[in-house]
GROMACS .gro file of C-alpha atoms in nm:
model
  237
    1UNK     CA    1   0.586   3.487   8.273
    2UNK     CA    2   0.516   3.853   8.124
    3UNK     CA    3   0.639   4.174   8.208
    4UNK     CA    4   0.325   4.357   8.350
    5UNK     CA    5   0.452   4.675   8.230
    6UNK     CA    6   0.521   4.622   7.853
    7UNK     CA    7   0.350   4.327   7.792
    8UNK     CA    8   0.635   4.120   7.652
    9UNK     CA    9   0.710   3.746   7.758
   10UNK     CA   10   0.950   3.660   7.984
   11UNK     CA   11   0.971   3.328   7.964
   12UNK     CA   12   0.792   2.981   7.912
   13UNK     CA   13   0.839   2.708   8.206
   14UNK     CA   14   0.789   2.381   8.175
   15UNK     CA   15   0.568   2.331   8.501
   16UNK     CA   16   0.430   1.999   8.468
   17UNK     CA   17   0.100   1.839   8.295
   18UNK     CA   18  -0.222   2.052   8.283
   19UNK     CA   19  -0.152   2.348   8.535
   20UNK     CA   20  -0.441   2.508   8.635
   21UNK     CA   21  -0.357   2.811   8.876
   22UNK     CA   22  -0.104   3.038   9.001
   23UNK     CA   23  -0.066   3.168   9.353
   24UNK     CA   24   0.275   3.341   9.524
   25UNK     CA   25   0.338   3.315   9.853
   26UNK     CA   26   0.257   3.634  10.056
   27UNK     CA   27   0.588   3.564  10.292
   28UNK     CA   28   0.828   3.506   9.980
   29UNK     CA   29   0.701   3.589   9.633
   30UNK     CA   30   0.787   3.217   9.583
   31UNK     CA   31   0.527   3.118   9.284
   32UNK     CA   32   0.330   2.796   9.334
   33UNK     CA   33   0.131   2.619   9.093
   34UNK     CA   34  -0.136   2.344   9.101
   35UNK     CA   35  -0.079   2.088   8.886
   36UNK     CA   36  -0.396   1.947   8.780
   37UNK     CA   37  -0.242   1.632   8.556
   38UNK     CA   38   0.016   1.553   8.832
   39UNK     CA   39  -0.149   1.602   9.139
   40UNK     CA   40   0.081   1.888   9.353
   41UNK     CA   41   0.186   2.190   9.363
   42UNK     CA   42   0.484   2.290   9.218
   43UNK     CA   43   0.702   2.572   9.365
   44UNK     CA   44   0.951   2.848   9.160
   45UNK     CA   45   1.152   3.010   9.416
   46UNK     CA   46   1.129   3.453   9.390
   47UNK     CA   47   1.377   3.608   9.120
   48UNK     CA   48   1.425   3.265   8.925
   49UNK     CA   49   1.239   3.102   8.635
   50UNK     CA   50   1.287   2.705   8.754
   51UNK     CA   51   1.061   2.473   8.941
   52UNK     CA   52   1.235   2.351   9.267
   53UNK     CA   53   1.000   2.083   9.402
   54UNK     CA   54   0.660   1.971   9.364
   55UNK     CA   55   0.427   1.904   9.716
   56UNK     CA   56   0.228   1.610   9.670
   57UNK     CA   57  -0.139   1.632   9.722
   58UNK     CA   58  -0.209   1.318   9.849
   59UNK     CA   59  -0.012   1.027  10.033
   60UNK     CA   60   0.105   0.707   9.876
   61UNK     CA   61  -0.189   0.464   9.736
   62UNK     CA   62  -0.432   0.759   9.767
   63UNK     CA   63  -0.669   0.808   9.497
   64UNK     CA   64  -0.522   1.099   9.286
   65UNK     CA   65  -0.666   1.455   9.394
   66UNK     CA   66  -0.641   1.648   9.047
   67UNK     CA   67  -0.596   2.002   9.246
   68UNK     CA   68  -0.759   2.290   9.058
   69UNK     CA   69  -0.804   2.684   9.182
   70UNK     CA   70  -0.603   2.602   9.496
   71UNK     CA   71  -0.522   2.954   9.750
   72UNK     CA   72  -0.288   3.012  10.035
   73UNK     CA   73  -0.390   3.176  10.368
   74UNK     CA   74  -0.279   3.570  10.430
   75UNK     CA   75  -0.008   3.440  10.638
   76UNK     CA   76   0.185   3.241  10.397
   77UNK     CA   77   0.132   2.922  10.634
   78UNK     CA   78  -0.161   2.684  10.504
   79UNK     CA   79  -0.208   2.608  10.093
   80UNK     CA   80  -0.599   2.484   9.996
   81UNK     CA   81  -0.653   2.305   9.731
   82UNK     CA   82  -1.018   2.169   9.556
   83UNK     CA   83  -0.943   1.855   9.508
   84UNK     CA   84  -1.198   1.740   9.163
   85UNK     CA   85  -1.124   1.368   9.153
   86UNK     CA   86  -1.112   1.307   9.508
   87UNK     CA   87  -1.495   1.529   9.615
   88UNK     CA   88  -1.258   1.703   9.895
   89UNK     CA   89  -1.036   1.971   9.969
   90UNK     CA   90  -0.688   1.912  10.064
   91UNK     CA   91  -0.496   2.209  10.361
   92UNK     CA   92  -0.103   2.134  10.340
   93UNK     CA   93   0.214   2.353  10.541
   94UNK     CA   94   0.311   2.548  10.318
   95UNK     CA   95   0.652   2.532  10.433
   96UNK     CA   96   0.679   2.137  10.372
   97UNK     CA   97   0.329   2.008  10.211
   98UNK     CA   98   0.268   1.814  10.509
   99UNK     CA   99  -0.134   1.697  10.443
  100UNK     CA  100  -0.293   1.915  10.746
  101UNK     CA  101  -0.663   1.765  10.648
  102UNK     CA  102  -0.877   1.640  10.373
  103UNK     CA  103  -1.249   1.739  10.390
  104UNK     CA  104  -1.496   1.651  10.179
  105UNK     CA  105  -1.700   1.881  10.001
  106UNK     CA  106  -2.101   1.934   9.834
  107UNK     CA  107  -2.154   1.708  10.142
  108UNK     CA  108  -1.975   1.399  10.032
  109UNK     CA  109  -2.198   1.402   9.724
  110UNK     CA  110  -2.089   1.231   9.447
  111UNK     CA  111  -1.905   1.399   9.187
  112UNK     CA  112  -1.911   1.754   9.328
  113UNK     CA  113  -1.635   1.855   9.150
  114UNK     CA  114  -1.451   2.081   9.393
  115UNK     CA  115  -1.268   2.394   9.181
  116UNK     CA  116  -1.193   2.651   9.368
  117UNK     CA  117  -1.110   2.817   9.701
  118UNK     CA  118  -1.136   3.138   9.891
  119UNK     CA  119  -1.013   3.220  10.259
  120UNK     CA  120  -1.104   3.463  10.533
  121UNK     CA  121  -0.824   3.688  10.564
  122UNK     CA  122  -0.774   3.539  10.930
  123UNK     CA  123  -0.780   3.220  10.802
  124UNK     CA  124  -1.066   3.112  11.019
  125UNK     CA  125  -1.253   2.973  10.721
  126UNK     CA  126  -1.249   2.840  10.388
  127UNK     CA  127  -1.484   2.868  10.106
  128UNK     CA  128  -1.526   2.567   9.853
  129UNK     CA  129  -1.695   2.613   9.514
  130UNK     CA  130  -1.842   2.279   9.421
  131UNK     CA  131  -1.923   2.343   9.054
  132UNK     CA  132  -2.126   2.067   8.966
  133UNK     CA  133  -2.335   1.985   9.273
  134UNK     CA  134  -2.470   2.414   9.272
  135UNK     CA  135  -2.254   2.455   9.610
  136UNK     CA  136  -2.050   2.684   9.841
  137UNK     CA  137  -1.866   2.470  10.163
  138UNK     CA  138  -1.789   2.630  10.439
  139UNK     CA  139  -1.497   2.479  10.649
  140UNK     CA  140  -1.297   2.509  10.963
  141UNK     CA  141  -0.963   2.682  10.858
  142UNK     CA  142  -0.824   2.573  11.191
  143UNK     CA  143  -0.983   2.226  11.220
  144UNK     CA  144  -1.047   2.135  10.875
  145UNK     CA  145  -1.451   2.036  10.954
  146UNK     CA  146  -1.676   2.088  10.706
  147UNK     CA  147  -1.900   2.338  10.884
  148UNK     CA  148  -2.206   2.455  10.671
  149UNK     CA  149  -2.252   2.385  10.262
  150UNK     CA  150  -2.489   2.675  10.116
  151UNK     CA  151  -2.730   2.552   9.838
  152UNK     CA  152  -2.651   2.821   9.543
  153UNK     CA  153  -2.938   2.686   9.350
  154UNK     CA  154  -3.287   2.677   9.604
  155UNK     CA  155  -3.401   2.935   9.389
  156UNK     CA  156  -3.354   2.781   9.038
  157UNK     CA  157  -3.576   2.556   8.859
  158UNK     CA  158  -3.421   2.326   8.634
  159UNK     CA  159  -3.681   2.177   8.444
  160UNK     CA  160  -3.787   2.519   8.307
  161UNK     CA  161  -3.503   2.741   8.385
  162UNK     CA  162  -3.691   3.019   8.580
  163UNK     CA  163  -3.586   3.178   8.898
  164UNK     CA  164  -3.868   3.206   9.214
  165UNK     CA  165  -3.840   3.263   9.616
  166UNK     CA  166  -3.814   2.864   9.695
  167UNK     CA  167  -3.653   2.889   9.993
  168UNK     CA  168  -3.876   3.155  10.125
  169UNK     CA  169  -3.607   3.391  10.255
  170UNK     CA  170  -3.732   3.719  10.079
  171UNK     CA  171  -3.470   3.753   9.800
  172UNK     CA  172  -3.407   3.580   9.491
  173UNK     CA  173  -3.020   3.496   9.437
  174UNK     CA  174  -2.875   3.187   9.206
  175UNK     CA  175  -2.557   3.068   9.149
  176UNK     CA  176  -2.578   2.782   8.866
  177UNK     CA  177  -2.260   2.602   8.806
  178UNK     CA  178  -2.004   2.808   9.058
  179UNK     CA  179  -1.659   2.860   8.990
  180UNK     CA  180  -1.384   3.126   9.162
  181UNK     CA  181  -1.476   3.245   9.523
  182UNK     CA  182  -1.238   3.494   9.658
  183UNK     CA  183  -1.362   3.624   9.998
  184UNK     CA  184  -1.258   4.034   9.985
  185UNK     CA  185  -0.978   4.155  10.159
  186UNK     CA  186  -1.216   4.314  10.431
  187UNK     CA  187  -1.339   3.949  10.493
  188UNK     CA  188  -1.709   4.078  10.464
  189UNK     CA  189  -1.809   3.882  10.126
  190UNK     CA  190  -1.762   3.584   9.899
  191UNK     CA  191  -1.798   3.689   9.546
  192UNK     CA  192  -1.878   3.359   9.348
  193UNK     CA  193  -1.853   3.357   8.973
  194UNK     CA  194  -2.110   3.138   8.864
  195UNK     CA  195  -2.026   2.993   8.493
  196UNK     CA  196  -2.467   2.983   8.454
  197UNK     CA  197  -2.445   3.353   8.396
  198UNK     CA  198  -2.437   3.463   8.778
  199UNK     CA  199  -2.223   3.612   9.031
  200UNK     CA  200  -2.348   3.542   9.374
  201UNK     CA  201  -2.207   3.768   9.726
  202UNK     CA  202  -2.239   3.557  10.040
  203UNK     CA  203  -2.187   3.768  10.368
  204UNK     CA  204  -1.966   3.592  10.541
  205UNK     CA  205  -2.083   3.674  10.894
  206UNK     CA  206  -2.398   3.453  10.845
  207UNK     CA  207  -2.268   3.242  10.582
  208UNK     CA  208  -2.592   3.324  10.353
  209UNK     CA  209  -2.670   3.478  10.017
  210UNK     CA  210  -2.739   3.792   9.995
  211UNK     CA  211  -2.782   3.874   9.658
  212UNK     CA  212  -2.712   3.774   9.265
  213UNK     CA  213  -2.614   3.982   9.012
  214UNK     CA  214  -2.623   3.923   8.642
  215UNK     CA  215  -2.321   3.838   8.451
  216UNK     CA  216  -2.265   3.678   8.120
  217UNK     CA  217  -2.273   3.304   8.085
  218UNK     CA  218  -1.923   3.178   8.155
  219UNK     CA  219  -1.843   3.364   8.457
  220UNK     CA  220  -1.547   3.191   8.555
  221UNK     CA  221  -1.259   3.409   8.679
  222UNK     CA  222  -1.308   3.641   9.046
  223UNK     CA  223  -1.069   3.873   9.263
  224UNK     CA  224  -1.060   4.185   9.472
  225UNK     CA  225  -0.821   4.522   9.391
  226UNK     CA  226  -0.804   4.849   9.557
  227UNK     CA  227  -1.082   5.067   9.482
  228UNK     CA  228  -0.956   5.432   9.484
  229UNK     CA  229  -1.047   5.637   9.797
  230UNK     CA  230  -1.072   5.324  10.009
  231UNK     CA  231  -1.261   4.994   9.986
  232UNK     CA  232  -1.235   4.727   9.718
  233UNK     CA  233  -1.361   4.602   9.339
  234UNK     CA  234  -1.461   4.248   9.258
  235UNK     CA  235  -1.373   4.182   8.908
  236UNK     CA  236  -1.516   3.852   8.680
  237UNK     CA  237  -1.421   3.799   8.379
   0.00000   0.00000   0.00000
């Protein structure tokens, strides 16, 4: 914990083995935490500096999930998780982890290595990055169905690295390796942070690319703020 105005550290917590990201509730403030190494979420109640409780992400004698870049719908109800040992994503209650659905991702394919989530503001879908299997999944946010998985990688050639028109849409737009995939605020795009050196929109009426843009390679990190005078930024570091 840091104080966002000076700088200066709080505190260090003790969370649990290998956390990977932090989300806060939008109804409480209450921080939660994947916890890639122990596989759940752990939970610090608003105003303290103490982990209260850890939600499981999977049931007794299920394979472990290993949650990564997990995000929690606009209303505080429903927590996502990418799921990287398990090929799936994992939708729990926020209120009591209950396991709402487990879909799997980079249709079933193995190895897809699930690692990170966006969500329509409405919750009416859910965006998957599969990072190695070149892969955005569209799901059900109310049903948990996998409903479309976008190829980020029909333009790439991997044998000699160049970029052409393979899919014969009119643009070329490539997303090698994709990581963070916050959909904006406005639920119009998906800006994907592609660790290959990309960073890919997706309008999220059609579920389709519409462009790439160049970025550095080891795009990783993606998220909206407030653009002065209306509207938003994406920022990747």
């Amino acid at each position: 914990m840091i104080n966002r105005e000076n700088g200066k550290l709080i505190k260090n917590i003790k969370v649990g083995y290998s956390p990977s990201h932090v989300v806060t509730l939008p109804t409480t403030d209450d921080i939660t935490i994947a916890i890639n190494g122990e596989n759940g979420i752990s939970v610090i109640p608003v105003g303290t500096t103490r982990v209260t409780k850890m939600m499981p992400t999977q049931a007794h004698g299920h394979i472990s999930a290993n949650p990564h870049g997990h995000w929690i719908s606009a209303d505080g109800s429903k927590i996502v998780t990418p799921n990287i040992n398990t090929n799936d994503i994992g939708i729990y209650n926020a209120a009591d982890g209950d396991i709402q659905a487990r879909t799997p991702t980079g249709q079933n394919a193995p190895g897809a290595h699930p690692i990170a989530i966006g969500m329509m503001p409405d919750s009416s879908k859910i965006y998957a990055a599969n990072l190695l299997h070149h892969t955005l999944s569209v799901v059900n946010g109310n049903t948990g169905a996998l409903m479309k998985t976008i190829n980020l990688i029909a333009d790439y050639n991997p044998i000699n690295g160049s970029f052409a028109d393979n899919d014969g849409n009119g643009k070329i737009a490539v997303g090698v390796l994709p990581i963070q995939s916050p959909v904006s605020p406005d639920g119009k795009a998906v800006v994907i942070a592609s660790t290959g050196g990309q960073i890919v929109i997706v309008d999220t009426a059609t579920d389709t690319i519409v462009k790439s843009l160049d970025c550095d390679p080891g795009c990783h990190g993606a998220n909206f703020g407030a653009k002065q005078g209306g509207g938003y930024y994406a920022y990747v570091t």
